[in-house]
JSON list of C-alpha atoms in Angstrom, two decimals:
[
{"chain": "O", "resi": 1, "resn": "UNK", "atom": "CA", "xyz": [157.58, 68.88, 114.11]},
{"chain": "O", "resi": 2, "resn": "UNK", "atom": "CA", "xyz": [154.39, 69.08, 112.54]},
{"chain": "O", "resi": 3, "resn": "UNK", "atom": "CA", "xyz": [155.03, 72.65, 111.46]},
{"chain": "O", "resi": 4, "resn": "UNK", "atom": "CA", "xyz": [158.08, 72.04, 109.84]},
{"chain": "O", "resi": 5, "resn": "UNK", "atom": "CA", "xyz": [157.12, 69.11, 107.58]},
{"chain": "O", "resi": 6, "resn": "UNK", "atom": "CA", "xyz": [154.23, 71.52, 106.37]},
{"chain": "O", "resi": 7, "resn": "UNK", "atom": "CA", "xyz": [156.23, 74.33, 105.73]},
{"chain": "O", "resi": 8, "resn": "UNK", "atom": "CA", "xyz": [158.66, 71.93, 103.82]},
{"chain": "O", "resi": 9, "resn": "UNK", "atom": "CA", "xyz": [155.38, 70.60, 102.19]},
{"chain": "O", "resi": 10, "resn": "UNK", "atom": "CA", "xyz": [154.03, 74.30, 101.35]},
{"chain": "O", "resi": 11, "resn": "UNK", "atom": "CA", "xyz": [157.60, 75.23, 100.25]},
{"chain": "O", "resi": 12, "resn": "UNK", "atom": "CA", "xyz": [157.82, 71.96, 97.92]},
{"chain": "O", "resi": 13, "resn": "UNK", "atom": "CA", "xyz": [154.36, 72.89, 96.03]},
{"chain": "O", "resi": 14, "resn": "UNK", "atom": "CA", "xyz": [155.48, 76.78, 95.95]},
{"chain": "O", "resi": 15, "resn": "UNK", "atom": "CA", "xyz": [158.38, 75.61, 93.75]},
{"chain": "O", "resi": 16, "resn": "UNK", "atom": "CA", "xyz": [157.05, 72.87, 91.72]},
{"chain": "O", "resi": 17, "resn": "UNK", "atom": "CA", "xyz": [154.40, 75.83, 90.33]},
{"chain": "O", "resi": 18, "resn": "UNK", "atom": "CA", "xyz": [157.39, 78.19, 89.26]},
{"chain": "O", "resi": 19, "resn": "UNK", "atom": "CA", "xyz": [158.58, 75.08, 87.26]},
{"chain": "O", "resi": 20, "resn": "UNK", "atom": "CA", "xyz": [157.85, 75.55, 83.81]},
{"chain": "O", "resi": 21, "resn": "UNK", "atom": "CA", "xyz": [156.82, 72.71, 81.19]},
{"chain": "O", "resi": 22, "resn": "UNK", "atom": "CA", "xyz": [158.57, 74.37, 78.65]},
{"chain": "O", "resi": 23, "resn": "UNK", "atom": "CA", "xyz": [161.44, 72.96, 76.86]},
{"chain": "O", "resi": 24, "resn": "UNK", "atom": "CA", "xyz": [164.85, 74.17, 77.86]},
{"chain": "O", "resi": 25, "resn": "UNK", "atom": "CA", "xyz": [166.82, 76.18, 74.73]},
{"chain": "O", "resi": 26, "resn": "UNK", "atom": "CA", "xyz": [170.18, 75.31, 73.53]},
{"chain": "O", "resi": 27, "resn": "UNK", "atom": "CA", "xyz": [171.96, 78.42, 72.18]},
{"chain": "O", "resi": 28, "resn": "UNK", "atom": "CA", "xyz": [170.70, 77.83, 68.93]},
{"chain": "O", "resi": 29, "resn": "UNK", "atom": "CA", "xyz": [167.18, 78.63, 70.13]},
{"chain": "O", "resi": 30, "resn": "UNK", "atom": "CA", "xyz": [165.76, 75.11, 69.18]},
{"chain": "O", "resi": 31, "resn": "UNK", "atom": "CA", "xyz": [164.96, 72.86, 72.24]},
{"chain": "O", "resi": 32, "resn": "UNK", "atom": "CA", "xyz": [167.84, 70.98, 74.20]},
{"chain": "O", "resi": 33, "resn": "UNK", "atom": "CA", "xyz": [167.31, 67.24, 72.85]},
{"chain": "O", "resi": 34, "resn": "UNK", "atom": "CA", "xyz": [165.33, 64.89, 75.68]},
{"chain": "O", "resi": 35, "resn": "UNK", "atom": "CA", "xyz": [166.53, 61.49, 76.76]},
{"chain": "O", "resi": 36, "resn": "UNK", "atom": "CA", "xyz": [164.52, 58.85, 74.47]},
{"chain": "O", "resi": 37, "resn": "UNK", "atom": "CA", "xyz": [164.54, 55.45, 77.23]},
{"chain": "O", "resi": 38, "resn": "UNK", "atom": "CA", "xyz": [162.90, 52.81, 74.86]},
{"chain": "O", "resi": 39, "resn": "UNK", "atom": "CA", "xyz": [160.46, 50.62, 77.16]},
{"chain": "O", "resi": 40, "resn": "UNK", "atom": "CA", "xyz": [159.18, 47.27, 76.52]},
{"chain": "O", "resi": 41, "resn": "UNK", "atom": "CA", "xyz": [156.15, 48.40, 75.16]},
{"chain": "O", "resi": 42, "resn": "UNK", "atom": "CA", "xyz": [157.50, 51.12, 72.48]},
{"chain": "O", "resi": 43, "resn": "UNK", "atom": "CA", "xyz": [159.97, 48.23, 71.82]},
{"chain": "O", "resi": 44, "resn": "UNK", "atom": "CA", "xyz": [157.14, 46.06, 70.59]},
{"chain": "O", "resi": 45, "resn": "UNK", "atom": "CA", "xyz": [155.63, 49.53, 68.20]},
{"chain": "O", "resi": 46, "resn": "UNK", "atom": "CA", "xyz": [158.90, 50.83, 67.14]},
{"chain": "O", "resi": 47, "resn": "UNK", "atom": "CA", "xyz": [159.06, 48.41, 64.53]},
{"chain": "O", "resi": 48, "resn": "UNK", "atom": "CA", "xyz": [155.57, 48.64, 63.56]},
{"chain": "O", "resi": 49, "resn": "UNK", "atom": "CA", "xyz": [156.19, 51.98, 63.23]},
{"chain": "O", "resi": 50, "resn": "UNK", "atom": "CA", "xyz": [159.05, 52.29, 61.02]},
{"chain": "O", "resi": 51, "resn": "UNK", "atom": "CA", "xyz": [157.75, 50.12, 58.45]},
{"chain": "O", "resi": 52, "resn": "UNK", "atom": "CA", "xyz": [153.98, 52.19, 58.32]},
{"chain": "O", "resi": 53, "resn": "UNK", "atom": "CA", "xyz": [155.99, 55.05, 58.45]},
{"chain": "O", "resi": 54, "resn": "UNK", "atom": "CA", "xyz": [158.31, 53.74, 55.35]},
{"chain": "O", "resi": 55, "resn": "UNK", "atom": "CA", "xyz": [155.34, 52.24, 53.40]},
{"chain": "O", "resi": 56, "resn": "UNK", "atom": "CA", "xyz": [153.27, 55.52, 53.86]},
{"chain": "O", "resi": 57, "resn": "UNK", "atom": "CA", "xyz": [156.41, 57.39, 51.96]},
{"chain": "O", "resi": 58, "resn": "UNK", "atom": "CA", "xyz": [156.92, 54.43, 49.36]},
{"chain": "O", "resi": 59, "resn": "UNK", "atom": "CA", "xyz": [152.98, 54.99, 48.71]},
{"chain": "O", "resi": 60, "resn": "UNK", "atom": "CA", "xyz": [153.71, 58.28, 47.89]},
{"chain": "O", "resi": 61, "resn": "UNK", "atom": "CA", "xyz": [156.07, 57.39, 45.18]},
{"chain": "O", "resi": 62, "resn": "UNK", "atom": "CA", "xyz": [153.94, 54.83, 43.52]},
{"chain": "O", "resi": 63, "resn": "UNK", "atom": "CA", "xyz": [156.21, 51.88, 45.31]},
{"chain": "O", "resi": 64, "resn": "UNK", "atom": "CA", "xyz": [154.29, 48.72, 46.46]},
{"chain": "O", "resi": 65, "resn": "UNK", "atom": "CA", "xyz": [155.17, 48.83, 50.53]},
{"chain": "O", "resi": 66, "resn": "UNK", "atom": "CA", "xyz": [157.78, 45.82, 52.20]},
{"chain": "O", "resi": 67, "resn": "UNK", "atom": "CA", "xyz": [157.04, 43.77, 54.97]},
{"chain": "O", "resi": 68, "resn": "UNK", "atom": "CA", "xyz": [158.49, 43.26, 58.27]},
{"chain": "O", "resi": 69, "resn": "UNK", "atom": "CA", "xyz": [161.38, 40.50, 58.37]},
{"chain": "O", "resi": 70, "resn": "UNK", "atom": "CA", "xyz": [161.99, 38.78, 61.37]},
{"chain": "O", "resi": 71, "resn": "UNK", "atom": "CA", "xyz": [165.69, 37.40, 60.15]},
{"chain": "O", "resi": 72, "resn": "UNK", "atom": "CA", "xyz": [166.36, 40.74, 58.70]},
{"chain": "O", "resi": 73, "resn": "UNK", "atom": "CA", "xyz": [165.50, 42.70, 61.85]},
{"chain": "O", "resi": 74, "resn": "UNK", "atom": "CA", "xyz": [167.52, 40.01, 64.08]},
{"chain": "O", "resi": 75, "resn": "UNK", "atom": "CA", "xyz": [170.66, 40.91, 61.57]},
{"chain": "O", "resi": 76, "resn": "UNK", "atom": "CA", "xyz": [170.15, 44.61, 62.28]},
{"chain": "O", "resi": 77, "resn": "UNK", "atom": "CA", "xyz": [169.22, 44.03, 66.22]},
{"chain": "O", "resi": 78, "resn": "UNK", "atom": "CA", "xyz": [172.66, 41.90, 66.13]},
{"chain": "O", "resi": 79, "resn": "UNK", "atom": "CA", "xyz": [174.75, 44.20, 64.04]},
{"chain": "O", "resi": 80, "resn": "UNK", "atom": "CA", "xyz": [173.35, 47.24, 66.54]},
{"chain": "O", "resi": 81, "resn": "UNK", "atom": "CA", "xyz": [174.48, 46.04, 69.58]},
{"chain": "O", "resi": 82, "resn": "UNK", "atom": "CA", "xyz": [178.00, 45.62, 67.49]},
{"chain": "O", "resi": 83, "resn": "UNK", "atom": "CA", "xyz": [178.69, 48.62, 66.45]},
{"chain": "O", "resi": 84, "resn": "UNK", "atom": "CA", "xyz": [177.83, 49.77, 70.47]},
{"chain": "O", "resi": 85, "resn": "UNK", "atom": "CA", "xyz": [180.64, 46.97, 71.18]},
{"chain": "O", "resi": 86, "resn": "UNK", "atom": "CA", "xyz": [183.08, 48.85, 68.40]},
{"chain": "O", "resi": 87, "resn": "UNK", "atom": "CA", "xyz": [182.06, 52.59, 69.32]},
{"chain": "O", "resi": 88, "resn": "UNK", "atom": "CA", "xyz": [181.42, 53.29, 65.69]},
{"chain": "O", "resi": 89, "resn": "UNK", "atom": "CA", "xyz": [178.49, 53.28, 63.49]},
{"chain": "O", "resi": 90, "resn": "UNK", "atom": "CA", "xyz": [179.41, 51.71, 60.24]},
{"chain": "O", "resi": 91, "resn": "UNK", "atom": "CA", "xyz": [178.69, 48.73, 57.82]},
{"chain": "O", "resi": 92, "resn": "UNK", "atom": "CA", "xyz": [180.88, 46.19, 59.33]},
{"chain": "O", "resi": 93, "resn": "UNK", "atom": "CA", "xyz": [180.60, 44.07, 61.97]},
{"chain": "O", "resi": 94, "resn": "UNK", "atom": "CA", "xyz": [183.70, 43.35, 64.44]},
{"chain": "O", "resi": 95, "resn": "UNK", "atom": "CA", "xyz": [184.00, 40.09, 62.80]},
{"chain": "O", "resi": 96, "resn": "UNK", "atom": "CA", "xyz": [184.25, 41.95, 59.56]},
{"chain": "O", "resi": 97, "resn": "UNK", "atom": "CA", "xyz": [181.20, 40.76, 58.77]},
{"chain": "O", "resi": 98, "resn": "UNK", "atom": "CA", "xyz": [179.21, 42.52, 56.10]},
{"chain": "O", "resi": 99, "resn": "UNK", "atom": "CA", "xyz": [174.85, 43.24, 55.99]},
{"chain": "O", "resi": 100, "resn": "UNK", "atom": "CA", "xyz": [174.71, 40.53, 53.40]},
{"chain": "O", "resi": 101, "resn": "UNK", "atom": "CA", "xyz": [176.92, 37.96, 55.52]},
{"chain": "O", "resi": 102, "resn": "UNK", "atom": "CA", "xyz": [174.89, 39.28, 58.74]},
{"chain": "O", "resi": 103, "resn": "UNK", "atom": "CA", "xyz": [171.25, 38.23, 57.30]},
{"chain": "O", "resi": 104, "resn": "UNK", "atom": "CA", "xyz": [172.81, 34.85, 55.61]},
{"chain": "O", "resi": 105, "resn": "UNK", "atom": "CA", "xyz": [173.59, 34.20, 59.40]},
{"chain": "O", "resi": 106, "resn": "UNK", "atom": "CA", "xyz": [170.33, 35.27, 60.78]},
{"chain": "O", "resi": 107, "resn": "UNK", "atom": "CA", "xyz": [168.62, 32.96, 57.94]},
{"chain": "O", "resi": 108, "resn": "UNK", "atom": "CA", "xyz": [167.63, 35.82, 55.69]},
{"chain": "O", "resi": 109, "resn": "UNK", "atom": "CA", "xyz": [167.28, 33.41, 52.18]},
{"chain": "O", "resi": 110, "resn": "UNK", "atom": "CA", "xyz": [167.06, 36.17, 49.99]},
{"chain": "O", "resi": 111, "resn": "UNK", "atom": "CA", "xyz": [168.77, 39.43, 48.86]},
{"chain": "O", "resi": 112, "resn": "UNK", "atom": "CA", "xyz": [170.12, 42.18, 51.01]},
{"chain": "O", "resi": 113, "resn": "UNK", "atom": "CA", "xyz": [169.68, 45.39, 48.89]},
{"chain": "O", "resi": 114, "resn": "UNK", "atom": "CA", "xyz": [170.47, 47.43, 51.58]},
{"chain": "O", "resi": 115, "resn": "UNK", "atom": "CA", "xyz": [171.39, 49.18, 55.07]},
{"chain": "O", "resi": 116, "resn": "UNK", "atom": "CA", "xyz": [170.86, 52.88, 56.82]},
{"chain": "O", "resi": 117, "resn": "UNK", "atom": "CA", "xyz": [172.88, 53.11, 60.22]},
{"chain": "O", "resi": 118, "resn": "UNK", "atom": "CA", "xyz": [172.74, 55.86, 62.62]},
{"chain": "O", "resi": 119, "resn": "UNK", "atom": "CA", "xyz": [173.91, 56.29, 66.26]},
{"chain": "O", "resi": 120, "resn": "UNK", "atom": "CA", "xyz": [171.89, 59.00, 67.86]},
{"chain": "O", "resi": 121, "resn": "UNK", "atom": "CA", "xyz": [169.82, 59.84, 70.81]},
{"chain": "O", "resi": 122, "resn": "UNK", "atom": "CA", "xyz": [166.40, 60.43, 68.30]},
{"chain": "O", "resi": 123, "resn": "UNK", "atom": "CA", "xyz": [163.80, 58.67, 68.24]},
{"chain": "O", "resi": 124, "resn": "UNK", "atom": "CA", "xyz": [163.35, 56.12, 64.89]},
{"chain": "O", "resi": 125, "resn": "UNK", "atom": "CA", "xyz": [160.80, 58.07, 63.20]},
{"chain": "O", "resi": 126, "resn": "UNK", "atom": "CA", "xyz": [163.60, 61.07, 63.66]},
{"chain": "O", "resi": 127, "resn": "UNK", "atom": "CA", "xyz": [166.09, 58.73, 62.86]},
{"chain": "O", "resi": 128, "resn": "UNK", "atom": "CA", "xyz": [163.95, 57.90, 59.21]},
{"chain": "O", "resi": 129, "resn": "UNK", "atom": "CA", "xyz": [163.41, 61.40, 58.86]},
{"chain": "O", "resi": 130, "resn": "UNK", "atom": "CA", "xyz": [167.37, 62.45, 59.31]},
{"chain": "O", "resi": 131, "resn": "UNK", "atom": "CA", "xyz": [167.93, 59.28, 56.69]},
{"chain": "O", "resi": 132, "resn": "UNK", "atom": "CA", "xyz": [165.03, 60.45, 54.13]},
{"chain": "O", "resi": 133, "resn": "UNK", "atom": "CA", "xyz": [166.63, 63.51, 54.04]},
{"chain": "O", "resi": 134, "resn": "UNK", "atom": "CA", "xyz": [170.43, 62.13, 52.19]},
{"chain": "O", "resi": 135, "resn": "UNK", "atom": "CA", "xyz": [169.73, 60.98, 48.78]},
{"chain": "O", "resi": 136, "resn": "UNK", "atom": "CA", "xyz": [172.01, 57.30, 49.85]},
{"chain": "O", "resi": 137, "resn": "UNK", "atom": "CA", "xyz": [169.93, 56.58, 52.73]},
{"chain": "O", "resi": 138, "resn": "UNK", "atom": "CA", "xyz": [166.13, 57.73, 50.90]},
{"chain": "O", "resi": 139, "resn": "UNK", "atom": "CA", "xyz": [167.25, 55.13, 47.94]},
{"chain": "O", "resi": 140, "resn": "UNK", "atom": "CA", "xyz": [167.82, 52.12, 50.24]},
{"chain": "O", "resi": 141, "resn": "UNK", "atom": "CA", "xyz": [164.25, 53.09, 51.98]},
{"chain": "O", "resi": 142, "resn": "UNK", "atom": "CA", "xyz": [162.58, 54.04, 48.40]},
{"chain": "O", "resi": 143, "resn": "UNK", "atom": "CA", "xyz": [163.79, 51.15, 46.62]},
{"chain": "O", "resi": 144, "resn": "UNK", "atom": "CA", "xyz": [161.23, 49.81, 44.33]},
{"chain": "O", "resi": 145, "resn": "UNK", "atom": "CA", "xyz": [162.99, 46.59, 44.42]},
{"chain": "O", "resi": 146, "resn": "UNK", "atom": "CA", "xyz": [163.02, 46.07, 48.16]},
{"chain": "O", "resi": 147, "resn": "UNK", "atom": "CA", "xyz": [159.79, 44.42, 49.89]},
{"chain": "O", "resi": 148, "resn": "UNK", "atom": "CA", "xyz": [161.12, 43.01, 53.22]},
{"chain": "O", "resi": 149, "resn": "UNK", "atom": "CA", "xyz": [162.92, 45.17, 56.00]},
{"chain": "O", "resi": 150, "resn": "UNK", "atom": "CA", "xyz": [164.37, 44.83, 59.48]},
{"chain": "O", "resi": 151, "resn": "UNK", "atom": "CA", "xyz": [164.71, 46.74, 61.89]},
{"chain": "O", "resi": 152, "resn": "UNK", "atom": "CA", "xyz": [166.62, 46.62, 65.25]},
{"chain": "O", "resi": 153, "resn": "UNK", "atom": "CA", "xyz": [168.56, 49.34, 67.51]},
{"chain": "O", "resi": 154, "resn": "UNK", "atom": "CA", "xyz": [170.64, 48.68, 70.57]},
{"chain": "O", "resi": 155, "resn": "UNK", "atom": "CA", "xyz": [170.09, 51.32, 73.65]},
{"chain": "O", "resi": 156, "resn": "UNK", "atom": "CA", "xyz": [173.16, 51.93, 75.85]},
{"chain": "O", "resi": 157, "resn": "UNK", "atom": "CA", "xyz": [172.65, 53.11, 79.77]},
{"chain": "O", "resi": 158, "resn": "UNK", "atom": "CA", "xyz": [173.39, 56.79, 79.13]},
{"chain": "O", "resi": 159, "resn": "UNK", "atom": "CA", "xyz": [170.40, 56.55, 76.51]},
{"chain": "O", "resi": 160, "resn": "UNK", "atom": "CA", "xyz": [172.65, 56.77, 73.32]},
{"chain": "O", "resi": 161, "resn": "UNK", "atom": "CA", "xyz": [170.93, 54.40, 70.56]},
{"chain": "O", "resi": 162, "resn": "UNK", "atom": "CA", "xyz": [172.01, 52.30, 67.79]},
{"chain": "O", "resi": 163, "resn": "UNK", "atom": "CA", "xyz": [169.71, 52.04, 64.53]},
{"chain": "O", "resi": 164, "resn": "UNK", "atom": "CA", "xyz": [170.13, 49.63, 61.70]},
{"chain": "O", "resi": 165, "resn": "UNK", "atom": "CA", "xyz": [167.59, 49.16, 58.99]},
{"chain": "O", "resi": 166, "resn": "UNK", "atom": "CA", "xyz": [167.88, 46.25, 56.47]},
{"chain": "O", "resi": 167, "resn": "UNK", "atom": "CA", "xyz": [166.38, 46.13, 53.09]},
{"chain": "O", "resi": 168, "resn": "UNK", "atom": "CA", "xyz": [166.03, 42.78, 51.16]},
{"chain": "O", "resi": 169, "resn": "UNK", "atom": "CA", "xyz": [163.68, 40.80, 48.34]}
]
């Protein structure tokens, strides 16, 4: 007995060292994309990041940066987990709610100037970086009139994620 559960040790560490670290490639030679689970703790940074990440590229345009809103980012936490409920990533809400009706309810007092969606499995800085590069999304994050934001997502089980981003003065 002893034998064999050290030959199926032996075996186990044999394999695990032909196992490479390497990304697997998709047929387009880039790497196959890697489930992103969002954890307590990245859920407490992910916003943190976003909005450094945002200021840092309204900095380099000469725009003062926006701070993080807590009614704005419960609106786009909210409108997330909606548009998981509807299968669709889009401006309305199930209700037919719009952004500006979905910060009024989450308290927001002052002016939505506006939303980027996306339902992806990236991360949100590759999420910002997808939306920085169409010239409709970059405004809404550029937006020299904007200084508060929100941000939520909703993750489903099979690790498919929900971003909305809310702009507002």
């Amino acid at each position: 007995m002893f034998r064999v559960v050290a030959m199926l040790l032996v075996s186990g560490f044999a394999l695990s060292a032909c196992m490479s670290n390497e990304p697997q490639l998709g047929p387009d030679g880039k790497p196959l994309p890697q489930v992103y689970k969002i954890g307590a703790r990245d859920a407490e940074v992910i916003p943190l990041r976003v909005v450094e990440s945002v200021n840092t590229m309204r900095a380099a345009r000469g725009t003062a940066p926006m701070v993080l809103n807590s009614q704005l980012s419960a609106a786009a936490a909210a409108h997330s987990q909606d548009m998981s409920r509807q299968n669709r990533s889009w401006h309305w809400g199930s209700d037919g709610s719009s952004p500006l009706d979905r910060a009024a309810r989450a308290g927001f007092m002052g002016t939505v100037t506006g939303e980027n969606i996306s339902e992806t499995y990236e991360t949100e800085l590759e999420t910002l970086s997808a939306w920085m590069l169409l010239p409709d999304t970059r405004d809404v994050i550029l937006n020299p009139a904007s200084t508060q934001i929100g941000f939520g997502w909703y993750q489903e089980p099979s690790g498919k994620i929900w971003w909305t981003m809310l702009t507002g003065h």
